[in-house]
C-alpha atoms as one frame of an Amber mdcrd trajectory, in Angstrom:
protein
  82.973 120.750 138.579  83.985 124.778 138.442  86.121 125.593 135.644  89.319
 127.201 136.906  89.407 130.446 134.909  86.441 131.639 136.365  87.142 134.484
 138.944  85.663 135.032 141.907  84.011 138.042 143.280  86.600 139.912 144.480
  85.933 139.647 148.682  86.370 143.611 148.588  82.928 143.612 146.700  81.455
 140.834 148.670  82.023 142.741 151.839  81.561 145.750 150.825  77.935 144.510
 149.289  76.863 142.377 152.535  75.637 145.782 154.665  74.064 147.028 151.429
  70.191 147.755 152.398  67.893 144.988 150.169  64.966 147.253 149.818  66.946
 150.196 148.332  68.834 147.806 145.740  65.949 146.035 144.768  64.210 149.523
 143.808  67.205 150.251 141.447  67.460 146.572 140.095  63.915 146.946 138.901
  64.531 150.200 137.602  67.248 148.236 135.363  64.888 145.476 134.480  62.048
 147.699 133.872  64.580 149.770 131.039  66.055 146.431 129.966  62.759 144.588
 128.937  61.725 148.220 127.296  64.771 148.614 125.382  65.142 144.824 124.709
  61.472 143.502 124.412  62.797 140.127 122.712  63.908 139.226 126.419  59.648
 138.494 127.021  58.632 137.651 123.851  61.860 134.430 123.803  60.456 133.596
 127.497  57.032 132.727 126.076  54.924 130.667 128.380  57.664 131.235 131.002
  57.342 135.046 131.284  55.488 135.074 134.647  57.781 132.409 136.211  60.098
 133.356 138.804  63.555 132.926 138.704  66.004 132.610 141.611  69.376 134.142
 140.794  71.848 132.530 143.051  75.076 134.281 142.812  77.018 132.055 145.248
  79.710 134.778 145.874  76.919 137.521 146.508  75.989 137.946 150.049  72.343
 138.141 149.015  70.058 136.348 146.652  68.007 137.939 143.136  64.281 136.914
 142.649  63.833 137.914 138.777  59.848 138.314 137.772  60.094 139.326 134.313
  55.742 139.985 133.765  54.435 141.295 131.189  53.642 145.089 132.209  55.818
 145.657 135.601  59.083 143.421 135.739  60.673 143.297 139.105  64.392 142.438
 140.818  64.703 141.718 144.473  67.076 141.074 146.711  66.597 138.932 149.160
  68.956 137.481 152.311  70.529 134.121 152.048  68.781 132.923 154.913  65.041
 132.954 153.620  65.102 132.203 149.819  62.042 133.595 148.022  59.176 131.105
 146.512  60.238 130.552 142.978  59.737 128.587 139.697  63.524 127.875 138.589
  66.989 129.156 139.681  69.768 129.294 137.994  73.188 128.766 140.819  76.708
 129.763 140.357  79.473 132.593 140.288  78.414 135.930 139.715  81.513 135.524
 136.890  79.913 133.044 135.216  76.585 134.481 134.831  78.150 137.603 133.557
  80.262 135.987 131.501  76.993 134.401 129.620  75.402 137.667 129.304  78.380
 139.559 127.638  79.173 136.764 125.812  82.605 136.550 126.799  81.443 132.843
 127.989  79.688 130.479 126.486  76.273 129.396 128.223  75.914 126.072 126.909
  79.738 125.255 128.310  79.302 126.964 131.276  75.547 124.589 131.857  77.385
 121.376 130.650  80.312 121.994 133.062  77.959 122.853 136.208  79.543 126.396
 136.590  75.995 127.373 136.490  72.866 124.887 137.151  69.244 125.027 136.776
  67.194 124.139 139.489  63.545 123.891 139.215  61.778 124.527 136.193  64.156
 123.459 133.865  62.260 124.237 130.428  61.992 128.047 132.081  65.521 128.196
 133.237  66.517 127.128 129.891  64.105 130.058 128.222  65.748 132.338 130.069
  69.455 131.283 129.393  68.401 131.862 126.178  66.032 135.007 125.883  69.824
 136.763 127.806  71.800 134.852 125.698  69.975 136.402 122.367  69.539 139.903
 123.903  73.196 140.671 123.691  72.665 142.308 127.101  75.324 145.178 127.916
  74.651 146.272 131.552  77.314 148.970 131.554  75.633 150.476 128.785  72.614
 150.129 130.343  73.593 151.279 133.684  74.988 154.364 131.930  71.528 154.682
 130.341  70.045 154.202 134.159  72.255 157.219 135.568  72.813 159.459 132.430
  75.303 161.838 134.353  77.334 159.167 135.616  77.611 157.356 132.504  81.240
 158.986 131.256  82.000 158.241 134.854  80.673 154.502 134.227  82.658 154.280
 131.175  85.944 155.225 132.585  85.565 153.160 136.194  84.050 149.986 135.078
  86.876 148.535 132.390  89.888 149.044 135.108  87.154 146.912 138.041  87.253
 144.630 134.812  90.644 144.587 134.908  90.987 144.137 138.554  87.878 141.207
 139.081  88.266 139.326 136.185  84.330 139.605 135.483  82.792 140.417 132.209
  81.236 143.938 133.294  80.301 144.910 129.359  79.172 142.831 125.714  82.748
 141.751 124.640  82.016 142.969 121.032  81.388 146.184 122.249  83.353 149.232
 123.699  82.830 149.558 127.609  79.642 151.859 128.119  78.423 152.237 124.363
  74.967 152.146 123.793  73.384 149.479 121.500
């Protein structure tokens, strides 16, 4: 049962994200997890015996699907097509809104589990650790995309509340101003 409120990826994004190449975006994405687990190294240490599992990330309104291998000493994002899923431990399924909405807090991640807007398949106990090692990190990825691409981060900080605005999605930690380091 999907909870009304959540938005859906606007279709503008979706299409213009389907010709995006998967090797290129995976590079970046692990340049973002590499920083994250640096500058957040709770996110390993709350995934304990789970911390070489791999997680699926299905986005169901992304044209593509994320293969998460947090490690201990090189942490990697993938993308991957739809059409041949990647081997994994657990996956966690739903709308790109809801799992942002969990890692801004904006959402709450026990609701959003208990009303199936996002499921664990799989490993449950590491789906679970990992719901909770992003739910403790007070993740910002706006900040930490600004971090990412230091001269585009004023530009970041500008462009990303009004595609707030305009999605719905939680693009930044809702106790937080849009783009400020933690």
């Amino acid at each position: 049962m999907t909870t009304p409120e959540l938005p859906r990826l606007p279709l503008t994004l979706t299409w213009a994200a389907r010709p995006l190449p998967l090797a290129p975006l995976s590079l970046v994405l692990t340049r973002l997890a590499r920083q994250l687990m640096r500058r957040h190294p709770g996110l390993q240490r709350r995934l304990g015996p789970h911390v070489n599992s791999r997680f699926l990330l299905d986005l169901t309104d992304m044209p593509f699907l994320l293969l998460l291998e947090p490690g201990t000493s090189a942490p990697r994002v993938t993308a991957h097509p739809r059409s041949r899923p990647p081997a994994h431990d657990a996956s966690i399924v739903g709308l790109t809104a809801a799992f942002l909405g969990m890692m801004h807090g904006s959402l709450d991640g026990d609701a959003l589990f208990f009303s199936r807007d996002l499921a664990i398949g799989g490993d449950t106990a590491a789906g679970l650790a990992l719901r909770n090692a992003i739910d403790d990190a007070e993740l910002d990825l706006t900040a930490e995309l600004g971090i990412l691409v230091k001269p585009l981060a004023p530009l970041l900080a500008h462009v990303l509340p009004m595609a707030e605005r305009f999605s719905g999605l939680a693009l930044h930690r809702m106790d937080m101003p849009a783009g400020a380091p933690k």
